[in-house]
GROMACS .gro file of C-alpha atoms in nm:
model
  468
    1UNK     CA    1   0.380   0.287  -0.816
    2UNK     CA    2   0.192   0.073  -1.049
    3UNK     CA    3   0.297  -0.127  -1.380
    4UNK     CA    4   0.118  -0.336  -1.651
    5UNK     CA    5   0.179  -0.663  -1.823
    6UNK     CA    6   0.051  -0.666  -2.175
    7UNK     CA    7  -0.047  -1.012  -2.256
    8UNK     CA    8  -0.194  -1.153  -2.586
    9UNK     CA    9  -0.561  -1.157  -2.688
   10UNK     CA   10  -0.587  -1.519  -2.633
   11UNK     CA   11  -0.464  -1.496  -2.278
   12UNK     CA   12  -0.719  -1.213  -2.225
   13UNK     CA   13  -0.988  -1.469  -2.282
   14UNK     CA   14  -0.917  -1.685  -1.972
   15UNK     CA   15  -0.901  -1.406  -1.703
   16UNK     CA   16  -0.817  -1.658  -1.425
   17UNK     CA   17  -0.504  -1.807  -1.606
   18UNK     CA   18  -0.239  -1.639  -1.396
   19UNK     CA   19  -0.201  -1.436  -1.059
   20UNK     CA   20   0.046  -1.171  -0.976
   21UNK     CA   21   0.037  -0.847  -1.170
   22UNK     CA   22  -0.142  -0.581  -1.376
   23UNK     CA   23  -0.309  -0.691  -1.714
   24UNK     CA   24  -0.471  -0.552  -2.008
   25UNK     CA   25  -0.831  -0.602  -2.071
   26UNK     CA   26  -1.007  -0.615  -2.398
   27UNK     CA   27  -1.372  -0.526  -2.423
   28UNK     CA   28  -1.477  -0.526  -2.766
   29UNK     CA   29  -1.815  -0.695  -2.757
   30UNK     CA   30  -2.020  -0.633  -3.043
   31UNK     CA   31  -2.343  -0.414  -3.015
   32UNK     CA   32  -2.659  -0.525  -3.060
   33UNK     CA   33  -2.834  -0.220  -3.248
   34UNK     CA   34  -3.169  -0.335  -3.184
   35UNK     CA   35  -3.131  -0.329  -2.793
   36UNK     CA   36  -2.871  -0.052  -2.766
   37UNK     CA   37  -2.816   0.305  -2.916
   38UNK     CA   38  -2.488   0.357  -3.085
   39UNK     CA   39  -2.337   0.644  -2.899
   40UNK     CA   40  -2.084   0.854  -3.040
   41UNK     CA   41  -1.718   0.776  -2.965
   42UNK     CA   42  -1.605   1.032  -2.676
   43UNK     CA   43  -1.943   1.089  -2.546
   44UNK     CA   44  -2.008   1.018  -2.161
   45UNK     CA   45  -2.292   0.761  -2.291
   46UNK     CA   46  -2.008   0.583  -2.499
   47UNK     CA   47  -1.744   0.562  -2.208
   48UNK     CA   48  -1.998   0.500  -1.949
   49UNK     CA   49  -2.155   0.202  -2.165
   50UNK     CA   50  -1.776   0.065  -2.148
   51UNK     CA   51  -1.733   0.105  -1.790
   52UNK     CA   52  -2.054  -0.067  -1.709
   53UNK     CA   53  -1.998  -0.344  -1.938
   54UNK     CA   54  -1.610  -0.402  -1.812
   55UNK     CA   55  -1.801  -0.421  -1.444
   56UNK     CA   56  -2.048  -0.651  -1.513
   57UNK     CA   57  -1.777  -0.921  -1.622
   58UNK     CA   58  -1.495  -0.850  -1.372
   59UNK     CA   59  -1.648  -0.661  -1.066
   60UNK     CA   60  -1.671  -0.837  -0.731
   61UNK     CA   61  -2.032  -0.691  -0.651
   62UNK     CA   62  -2.166  -0.728  -0.998
   63UNK     CA   63  -2.494  -0.842  -0.897
   64UNK     CA   64  -2.520  -0.496  -0.733
   65UNK     CA   65  -2.471  -0.269  -1.051
   66UNK     CA   66  -2.779  -0.082  -1.143
   67UNK     CA   67  -2.977  -0.218  -1.438
   68UNK     CA   68  -3.050   0.144  -1.576
   69UNK     CA   69  -2.792   0.405  -1.463
   70UNK     CA   70  -2.779   0.734  -1.585
   71UNK     CA   71  -2.521   0.722  -1.876
   72UNK     CA   72  -2.526   1.083  -1.943
   73UNK     CA   73  -2.318   1.217  -1.658
   74UNK     CA   74  -1.917   1.260  -1.632
   75UNK     CA   75  -1.731   0.900  -1.630
   76UNK     CA   76  -1.580   0.959  -1.277
   77UNK     CA   77  -1.919   1.061  -1.143
   78UNK     CA   78  -2.088   0.779  -1.288
   79UNK     CA   79  -1.804   0.523  -1.168
   80UNK     CA   80  -1.881   0.653  -0.822
   81UNK     CA   81  -2.261   0.639  -0.879
   82UNK     CA   82  -2.284   0.255  -0.948
   83UNK     CA   83  -1.978   0.143  -0.678
   84UNK     CA   84  -2.129  -0.090  -0.440
   85UNK     CA   85  -2.186   0.054  -0.100
   86UNK     CA   86  -1.955  -0.216   0.028
   87UNK     CA   87  -1.687  -0.107  -0.193
   88UNK     CA   88  -1.426   0.109  -0.028
   89UNK     CA   89  -1.109   0.101  -0.252
   90UNK     CA   90  -1.224   0.087  -0.634
   91UNK     CA   91  -1.130   0.392  -0.845
   92UNK     CA   92  -1.087   0.539  -1.218
   93UNK     CA   93  -0.820   0.772  -1.368
   94UNK     CA   94  -0.707   0.942  -1.677
   95UNK     CA   95  -0.340   0.819  -1.711
   96UNK     CA   96  -0.266   1.138  -1.894
   97UNK     CA   97  -0.438   1.364  -1.649
   98UNK     CA   98  -0.267   1.415  -1.315
   99UNK     CA   99  -0.566   1.580  -1.172
  100UNK     CA  100  -0.757   1.242  -1.198
  101UNK     CA  101  -0.516   1.074  -0.956
  102UNK     CA  102  -0.561   1.054  -0.572
  103UNK     CA  103  -0.342   1.338  -0.400
  104UNK     CA  104  -0.039   1.244  -0.251
  105UNK     CA  105   0.216   1.437  -0.036
  106UNK     CA  106   0.472   1.148  -0.075
  107UNK     CA  107   0.418   1.155  -0.466
  108UNK     CA  108   0.453   1.525  -0.515
  109UNK     CA  109   0.710   1.611  -0.258
  110UNK     CA  110   0.862   1.295  -0.133
  111UNK     CA  111   0.740   1.299   0.244
  112UNK     CA  112   0.458   1.192   0.459
  113UNK     CA  113   0.340   1.362   0.774
  114UNK     CA  114   0.066   1.345   1.060
  115UNK     CA  115  -0.076   1.628   1.219
  116UNK     CA  116  -0.136   1.563   1.587
  117UNK     CA  117  -0.269   1.734   1.898
  118UNK     CA  118  -0.097   1.731   2.233
  119UNK     CA  119  -0.287   1.585   2.516
  120UNK     CA  120  -0.224   1.815   2.796
  121UNK     CA  121  -0.179   2.174   2.625
  122UNK     CA  122  -0.377   2.123   2.287
  123UNK     CA  123  -0.068   2.247   2.090
  124UNK     CA  124  -0.101   2.102   1.715
  125UNK     CA  125   0.197   2.006   1.512
  126UNK     CA  126   0.290   1.811   1.196
  127UNK     CA  127   0.506   1.511   1.263
  128UNK     CA  128   0.718   1.412   0.923
  129UNK     CA  129   0.704   1.042   0.944
  130UNK     CA  130   0.862   0.950   0.605
  131UNK     CA  131   1.118   1.129   0.380
  132UNK     CA  132   1.213   0.948   0.050
  133UNK     CA  133   1.572   0.951  -0.056
  134UNK     CA  134   1.643   1.157  -0.353
  135UNK     CA  135   1.317   1.350  -0.344
  136UNK     CA  136   1.247   1.721  -0.344
  137UNK     CA  137   1.195   1.666   0.040
  138UNK     CA  138   1.514   1.515   0.107
  139UNK     CA  139   1.705   1.758  -0.131
  140UNK     CA  140   1.560   2.050   0.110
  141UNK     CA  141   1.711   1.867   0.411
  142UNK     CA  142   1.379   1.713   0.544
  143UNK     CA  143   1.419   1.418   0.761
  144UNK     CA  144   1.188   1.167   0.943
  145UNK     CA  145   1.094   1.313   1.313
  146UNK     CA  146   1.100   1.694   1.200
  147UNK     CA  147   0.821   1.887   1.330
  148UNK     CA  148   0.609   2.117   1.128
  149UNK     CA  149   0.438   2.401   1.297
  150UNK     CA  150   0.328   2.619   1.004
  151UNK     CA  151   0.218   2.540   0.661
  152UNK     CA  152   0.223   2.811   0.417
  153UNK     CA  153   0.278   3.070   0.681
  154UNK     CA  154  -0.020   2.949   0.890
  155UNK     CA  155   0.018   2.808   1.245
  156UNK     CA  156  -0.125   2.463   1.255
  157UNK     CA  157  -0.445   2.415   1.472
  158UNK     CA  158  -0.714   2.162   1.514
  159UNK     CA  159  -0.946   2.386   1.309
  160UNK     CA  160  -0.735   2.423   1.009
  161UNK     CA  161  -0.540   2.115   1.010
  162UNK     CA  162  -0.738   1.915   0.719
  163UNK     CA  163  -0.765   2.266   0.529
  164UNK     CA  164  -0.407   2.328   0.521
  165UNK     CA  165  -0.329   1.950   0.436
  166UNK     CA  166  -0.595   1.976   0.150
  167UNK     CA  167  -0.394   2.318   0.038
  168UNK     CA  168  -0.045   2.132   0.072
  169UNK     CA  169  -0.171   1.844  -0.167
  170UNK     CA  170  -0.359   2.057  -0.419
  171UNK     CA  171  -0.050   2.283  -0.487
  172UNK     CA  172   0.295   2.232  -0.627
  173UNK     CA  173   0.494   2.419  -0.387
  174UNK     CA  174   0.467   2.443  -0.012
  175UNK     CA  175   0.628   2.640   0.276
  176UNK     CA  176   0.692   2.427   0.596
  177UNK     CA  177   0.780   2.623   0.913
  178UNK     CA  178   0.985   2.376   1.144
  179UNK     CA  179   1.005   2.364   1.519
  180UNK     CA  180   1.173   2.158   1.763
  181UNK     CA  181   1.059   2.046   2.108
  182UNK     CA  182   1.198   2.179   2.413
  183UNK     CA  183   1.073   2.027   2.692
  184UNK     CA  184   0.708   2.051   2.622
  185UNK     CA  185   0.724   2.369   2.443
  186UNK     CA  186   0.779   2.434   2.066
  187UNK     CA  187   1.062   2.652   1.928
  188UNK     CA  188   1.065   2.787   1.579
  189UNK     CA  189   1.374   2.673   1.379
  190UNK     CA  190   1.389   2.746   1.014
  191UNK     CA  191   1.126   2.761   0.685
  192UNK     CA  192   1.153   2.515   0.390
  193UNK     CA  193   1.023   2.564   0.052
  194UNK     CA  194   0.939   2.235  -0.111
  195UNK     CA  195   0.837   2.205  -0.486
  196UNK     CA  196   0.730   1.890  -0.676
  197UNK     CA  197   1.013   1.732  -0.865
  198UNK     CA  198   1.194   1.401  -0.950
  199UNK     CA  199   1.153   1.111  -0.711
  200UNK     CA  200   1.380   0.822  -0.785
  201UNK     CA  201   1.311   0.472  -0.698
  202UNK     CA  202   1.367   0.352  -0.320
  203UNK     CA  203   1.620   0.140  -0.204
  204UNK     CA  204   1.553  -0.110   0.068
  205UNK     CA  205   1.717  -0.026   0.425
  206UNK     CA  206   1.891  -0.356   0.587
  207UNK     CA  207   2.081  -0.380   0.915
  208UNK     CA  208   2.250  -0.646   1.099
  209UNK     CA  209   2.139  -0.598   1.473
  210UNK     CA  210   2.315  -0.763   1.771
  211UNK     CA  211   2.085  -0.782   2.105
  212UNK     CA  212   2.090  -1.015   2.399
  213UNK     CA  213   2.373  -1.250   2.235
  214UNK     CA  214   2.139  -1.302   1.926
  215UNK     CA  215   2.217  -1.191   1.534
  216UNK     CA  216   1.894  -1.001   1.408
  217UNK     CA  217   1.815  -0.914   1.038
  218UNK     CA  218   1.615  -0.578   0.963
  219UNK     CA  219   1.465  -0.495   0.674
  220UNK     CA  220   1.244  -0.214   0.546
  221UNK     CA  221   1.129  -0.148   0.202
  222UNK     CA  222   0.872   0.079   0.056
  223UNK     CA  223   0.647  -0.113  -0.197
  224UNK     CA  224   0.597  -0.460  -0.340
  225UNK     CA  225   0.682  -0.311  -0.695
  226UNK     CA  226   0.758  -0.548  -0.990
  227UNK     CA  227   1.106  -0.719  -0.950
  228UNK     CA  228   1.127  -0.678  -0.581
  229UNK     CA  229   1.219  -1.006  -0.439
  230UNK     CA  230   1.496  -1.055  -0.709
  231UNK     CA  231   1.640  -0.730  -0.602
  232UNK     CA  232   1.647  -0.846  -0.253
  233UNK     CA  233   1.845  -1.164  -0.318
  234UNK     CA  234   2.180  -1.003  -0.223
  235UNK     CA  235   2.032  -0.878   0.095
  236UNK     CA  236   1.911  -1.238   0.227
  237UNK     CA  237   2.212  -1.394   0.087
  238UNK     CA  238   2.402  -1.134   0.333
  239UNK     CA  239   2.135  -1.232   0.606
  240UNK     CA  240   2.187  -1.582   0.544
  241UNK     CA  241   2.566  -1.556   0.576
  242UNK     CA  242   2.564  -1.343   0.890
  243UNK     CA  243   2.358  -1.648   1.052
  244UNK     CA  244   2.083  -1.436   1.160
  245UNK     CA  245   1.873  -1.604   1.403
  246UNK     CA  246   1.561  -1.371   1.354
  247UNK     CA  247   1.405  -1.109   1.093
  248UNK     CA  248   1.237  -0.799   1.161
  249UNK     CA  249   1.048  -0.682   0.863
  250UNK     CA  250   0.938  -0.328   0.891
  251UNK     CA  251   0.619  -0.253   0.670
  252UNK     CA  252   0.493   0.020   0.875
  253UNK     CA  253   0.428   0.252   0.587
  254UNK     CA  254   0.429  -0.013   0.296
  255UNK     CA  255   0.117   0.069   0.134
  256UNK     CA  256   0.155  -0.294  -0.100
  257UNK     CA  257   0.146  -0.359  -0.459
  258UNK     CA  258   0.206  -0.705  -0.619
  259UNK     CA  259   0.105  -1.046  -0.509
  260UNK     CA  260   0.402  -1.199  -0.688
  261UNK     CA  261   0.632  -0.998  -0.466
  262UNK     CA  262   0.456  -1.093  -0.160
  263UNK     CA  263   0.504  -1.451  -0.251
  264UNK     CA  264   0.867  -1.404  -0.361
  265UNK     CA  265   0.931  -1.248  -0.026
  266UNK     CA  266   0.737  -1.522   0.188
  267UNK     CA  267   0.966  -1.778   0.007
  268UNK     CA  268   1.290  -1.601   0.107
  269UNK     CA  269   1.173  -1.595   0.448
  270UNK     CA  270   1.033  -1.927   0.498
  271UNK     CA  271   1.185  -2.152   0.218
  272UNK     CA  272   0.839  -2.292   0.127
  273UNK     CA  273   0.836  -2.548  -0.165
  274UNK     CA  274   0.689  -2.456  -0.517
  275UNK     CA  275   0.360  -2.644  -0.505
  276UNK     CA  276   0.256  -2.505  -0.128
  277UNK     CA  277  -0.086  -2.360  -0.168
  278UNK     CA  278  -0.038  -1.963  -0.098
  279UNK     CA  279  -0.347  -1.751  -0.183
  280UNK     CA  280  -0.688  -1.810  -0.281
  281UNK     CA  281  -0.907  -1.581  -0.487
  282UNK     CA  282  -1.270  -1.548  -0.480
  283UNK     CA  283  -1.442  -1.338  -0.750
  284UNK     CA  284  -1.783  -1.308  -0.899
  285UNK     CA  285  -1.988  -1.556  -1.079
  286UNK     CA  286  -1.755  -1.544  -1.394
  287UNK     CA  287  -1.453  -1.541  -1.195
  288UNK     CA  288  -1.525  -1.830  -0.946
  289UNK     CA  289  -1.246  -1.949  -0.693
  290UNK     CA  290  -0.913  -2.021  -0.773
  291UNK     CA  291  -0.602  -2.138  -0.521
  292UNK     CA  292  -0.251  -2.059  -0.646
  293UNK     CA  293   0.064  -2.212  -0.508
  294UNK     CA  294   0.350  -2.000  -0.384
  295UNK     CA  295   0.584  -2.089  -0.670
  296UNK     CA  296   0.339  -2.017  -0.939
  297UNK     CA  297   0.254  -1.678  -0.769
  298UNK     CA  298   0.628  -1.586  -0.717
  299UNK     CA  299   0.737  -1.651  -1.086
  300UNK     CA  300   0.454  -1.580  -1.311
  301UNK     CA  301   0.619  -1.256  -1.449
  302UNK     CA  302   0.956  -1.391  -1.485
  303UNK     CA  303   1.125  -1.138  -1.274
  304UNK     CA  304   1.275  -1.423  -1.060
  305UNK     CA  305   1.374  -1.806  -1.059
  306UNK     CA  306   1.199  -1.986  -0.781
  307UNK     CA  307   1.513  -2.214  -0.736
  308UNK     CA  308   1.720  -1.913  -0.670
  309UNK     CA  309   1.469  -1.779  -0.414
  310UNK     CA  310   1.507  -2.112  -0.227
  311UNK     CA  311   1.869  -2.100  -0.230
  312UNK     CA  312   1.870  -1.776  -0.049
  313UNK     CA  313   1.589  -1.849   0.182
  314UNK     CA  314   1.635  -1.803   0.581
  315UNK     CA  315   1.425  -2.115   0.667
  316UNK     CA  316   1.270  -1.935   0.961
  317UNK     CA  317   0.977  -2.044   1.151
  318UNK     CA  318   0.905  -1.704   1.315
  319UNK     CA  319   0.897  -1.342   1.172
  320UNK     CA  320   0.860  -1.018   1.339
  321UNK     CA  321   0.666  -0.764   1.111
  322UNK     CA  322   0.620  -0.393   1.216
  323UNK     CA  323   0.288  -0.244   1.090
  324UNK     CA  324   0.059   0.060   1.135
  325UNK     CA  325  -0.277   0.183   0.968
  326UNK     CA  326  -0.051   0.251   0.668
  327UNK     CA  327   0.038  -0.112   0.630
  328UNK     CA  328  -0.200  -0.226   0.360
  329UNK     CA  329  -0.252  -0.446   0.058
  330UNK     CA  330   0.026  -0.691  -0.047
  331UNK     CA  331   0.188  -0.620   0.321
  332UNK     CA  332  -0.128  -0.766   0.451
  333UNK     CA  333  -0.114  -1.062   0.226
  334UNK     CA  334   0.246  -1.122   0.343
  335UNK     CA  335   0.127  -1.118   0.724
  336UNK     CA  336  -0.202  -1.312   0.662
  337UNK     CA  337  -0.061  -1.594   0.424
  338UNK     CA  338   0.269  -1.659   0.618
  339UNK     CA  339   0.049  -1.756   0.906
  340UNK     CA  340  -0.052  -2.110   0.784
  341UNK     CA  341   0.320  -2.215   0.793
  342UNK     CA  342   0.515  -2.000   1.030
  343UNK     CA  343   0.465  -1.763   1.341
  344UNK     CA  344   0.390  -1.401   1.263
  345UNK     CA  345   0.418  -1.157   1.515
  346UNK     CA  346   0.274  -0.818   1.424
  347UNK     CA  347   0.419  -0.520   1.616
  348UNK     CA  348   0.277  -0.182   1.619
  349UNK     CA  349  -0.087  -0.087   1.519
  350UNK     CA  350  -0.377  -0.243   1.340
  351UNK     CA  351  -0.318  -0.266   0.962
  352UNK     CA  352  -0.536  -0.108   0.708
  353UNK     CA  353  -0.767  -0.380   0.627
  354UNK     CA  354  -0.746  -0.457   0.225
  355UNK     CA  355  -0.844  -0.810   0.191
  356UNK     CA  356  -0.923  -0.763  -0.192
  357UNK     CA  357  -0.740  -0.755  -0.509
  358UNK     CA  358  -0.778  -0.585  -0.828
  359UNK     CA  359  -0.612  -0.570  -1.189
  360UNK     CA  360  -0.613  -0.275  -1.415
  361UNK     CA  361  -0.913  -0.231  -1.686
  362UNK     CA  362  -0.864  -0.041  -2.000
  363UNK     CA  363  -0.947  -0.037  -2.357
  364UNK     CA  364  -0.722  -0.252  -2.589
  365UNK     CA  365  -0.944  -0.192  -2.888
  366UNK     CA  366  -0.755  -0.072  -3.210
  367UNK     CA  367  -0.803   0.215  -3.223
  368UNK     CA  368  -0.853   0.276  -2.851
  369UNK     CA  369  -1.198   0.428  -2.803
  370UNK     CA  370  -1.190   0.510  -2.418
  371UNK     CA  371  -0.888   0.682  -2.243
  372UNK     CA  372  -1.004   0.599  -1.899
  373UNK     CA  373  -0.878   0.303  -1.684
  374UNK     CA  374  -1.042   0.143  -1.371
  375UNK     CA  375  -0.901  -0.030  -1.085
  376UNK     CA  376  -1.198  -0.194  -0.951
  377UNK     CA  377  -1.223  -0.468  -0.676
  378UNK     CA  378  -1.226  -0.793  -0.845
  379UNK     CA  379  -1.156  -1.063  -0.582
  380UNK     CA  380  -1.167  -1.144  -0.181
  381UNK     CA  381  -0.843  -1.276  -0.065
  382UNK     CA  382  -0.773  -1.606   0.163
  383UNK     CA  383  -0.464  -1.783   0.278
  384UNK     CA  384  -0.394  -2.147   0.235
  385UNK     CA  385  -0.603  -2.210   0.579
  386UNK     CA  386  -0.898  -2.048   0.423
  387UNK     CA  387  -0.877  -1.743   0.644
  388UNK     CA  388  -0.941  -1.403   0.507
  389UNK     CA  389  -1.181  -1.141   0.609
  390UNK     CA  390  -0.978  -0.880   0.757
  391UNK     CA  391  -1.157  -0.585   0.619
  392UNK     CA  392  -1.123  -0.415   0.978
  393UNK     CA  393  -0.745  -0.455   0.967
  394UNK     CA  394  -0.506  -0.696   1.120
  395UNK     CA  395  -0.476  -0.660   1.476
  396UNK     CA  396  -0.102  -0.630   1.651
  397UNK     CA  397   0.025  -0.909   1.877
  398UNK     CA  398   0.215  -0.611   2.057
  399UNK     CA  399   0.057  -0.293   2.054
  400UNK     CA  400   0.294   0.041   2.014
  401UNK     CA  401   0.215   0.373   1.886
  402UNK     CA  402   0.557   0.496   1.743
  403UNK     CA  403   0.383   0.844   1.799
  404UNK     CA  404   0.385   0.844   2.149
  405UNK     CA  405   0.772   0.857   2.156
  406UNK     CA  406   0.909   1.189   2.004
  407UNK     CA  407   1.099   1.264   1.804
  408UNK     CA  408   1.085   0.977   1.551
  409UNK     CA  409   1.400   0.819   1.489
  410UNK     CA  410   1.558   0.681   1.165
  411UNK     CA  411   1.454   0.340   1.025
  412UNK     CA  412   1.663   0.074   1.167
  413UNK     CA  413   1.744   0.247   1.481
  414UNK     CA  414   1.722   0.029   1.766
  415UNK     CA  415   1.587   0.281   2.005
  416UNK     CA  416   1.270   0.328   1.771
  417UNK     CA  417   0.986   0.201   1.977
  418UNK     CA  418   0.867  -0.067   1.722
  419UNK     CA  419   1.228  -0.207   1.682
  420UNK     CA  420   1.283  -0.193   2.053
  421UNK     CA  421   0.942  -0.380   2.123
  422UNK     CA  422   1.061  -0.659   1.854
  423UNK     CA  423   1.405  -0.684   2.003
  424UNK     CA  424   1.256  -0.726   2.356
  425UNK     CA  425   1.033  -0.986   2.241
  426UNK     CA  426   1.294  -1.176   2.062
  427UNK     CA  427   1.550  -1.140   2.350
  428UNK     CA  428   1.250  -1.223   2.614
  429UNK     CA  429   1.274  -0.878   2.786
  430UNK     CA  430   0.933  -0.746   2.692
  431UNK     CA  431   0.815  -0.664   3.035
  432UNK     CA  432   1.121  -0.472   3.101
  433UNK     CA  433   1.118  -0.274   2.796
  434UNK     CA  434   0.761  -0.169   2.808
  435UNK     CA  435   0.822  -0.054   3.170
  436UNK     CA  436   1.113   0.128   3.047
  437UNK     CA  437   0.929   0.294   2.766
  438UNK     CA  438   0.666   0.422   2.985
  439UNK     CA  439   0.922   0.608   3.205
  440UNK     CA  440   1.057   0.777   2.892
  441UNK     CA  441   0.720   0.889   2.802
  442UNK     CA  442   0.651   1.037   3.161
  443UNK     CA  443   0.640   1.414   3.132
  444UNK     CA  444   0.685   1.419   2.746
  445UNK     CA  445   0.504   1.552   2.446
  446UNK     CA  446   0.212   1.319   2.467
  447UNK     CA  447  -0.021   1.254   2.158
  448UNK     CA  448  -0.363   1.311   2.248
  449UNK     CA  449  -0.527   1.233   1.896
  450UNK     CA  450  -0.427   1.237   1.509
  451UNK     CA  451  -0.592   1.475   1.315
  452UNK     CA  452  -0.469   1.400   0.965
  453UNK     CA  453  -0.226   1.157   0.806
  454UNK     CA  454  -0.115   1.174   0.461
  455UNK     CA  455   0.015   0.833   0.440
  456UNK     CA  456  -0.327   0.682   0.539
  457UNK     CA  457  -0.471   0.895   0.270
  458UNK     CA  458  -0.245   0.735   0.015
  459UNK     CA  459  -0.363   0.401   0.102
  460UNK     CA  460  -0.711   0.456   0.015
  461UNK     CA  461  -0.612   0.390  -0.349
  462UNK     CA  462  -0.339   0.125  -0.297
  463UNK     CA  463  -0.486  -0.216  -0.408
  464UNK     CA  464  -0.361  -0.575  -0.416
  465UNK     CA  465  -0.265  -0.614  -0.775
  466UNK     CA  466  -0.289  -0.932  -0.910
  467UNK     CA  467  -0.365  -1.078  -1.262
  468UNK     CA  468  -0.676  -1.211  -1.454
   0.00000   0.00000   0.00000
């Protein structure tokens, strides 16, 4: 989910004045009619000129922009044609045109799945990895761990896995043929029809776990939406009142969001003072370099009081974070930017690798002349120790692939392989637990390769959101 913060024109003149949310950009430079044609409003040339002018000012790779691009082509094609070859994540949309948005199984139906191939038999199945509450998927009885054998009546195979995923993402209704494992065999169970519909905001999942004589907090939330830190104050107050000694933060499918909320969560975990350096933004020649404190980052949008965050902080010196390839953006900011201050133990898989930030660029002229909105990369990100450069992902300290143990269990279940690995590390029984896990896998359905992953696809367009 994305949100915007509308600020005054005076604030717009100083694009480095804040740092934690989306912002409005006004690009109303006067044209020199002696050097630039006066293109008709609404024409590709007019829109693309606005795109190019905006990118020249804010784009991280502004020096790579072509001097004389083809302004006559469609805006989306134009934007793609002038992007830097180093740019993996910038995108452009029409806010009122759903077709211009990146496709998302989660956004349409409320679930994400991976198509996997079994190592020994070559069987192909879809594994539902997440089902959002109060979504079309949950209302039709789907749950995490369900297995998909057919999509729209077609048996999944290695040859058609990507085609059927594209078919699912392109339509507004899908038929899923479910199955369950009986030993190494798949047995068909039922068919489910799911249509697009309303998906409500997701609540966090929190638990108090007891293991090896220790009291451990577990927290899973879906995105770093505006107001997240404030909404979790009661959760952290409960953790604090319960006297937890350790915290497991489950970000395995968290695609990120606002820097402000990442800073707020770091404050609740570690209790860092207001003026501790938290994040450094490095932009182009116009943006320069700016370092921001954790207090400034956490409170700039006014959704939470920093003193309130400190009152509920856990004062931990260590945190266990669960991650996968779908852990991206602000989730990675938390992992990287806590490291100068406390020990961060990452469990699971290598993260997505989004060490870059953006803010939304759109036309704020009166009247508006361009409907398109851009989300270009504006900054590279670094922590208080000057460390960044994790574009290839952040590697785990303890490597665990949740798909190696089916069926997938509900979030917060102590037998979930990622949670089990964290509990084992906390209680000092890591070797024993890993040995038991290997025995559990013996003779089981073994994942040979992942063919498709809708959650990974969705993280292509989740960018760390900051301000100008």
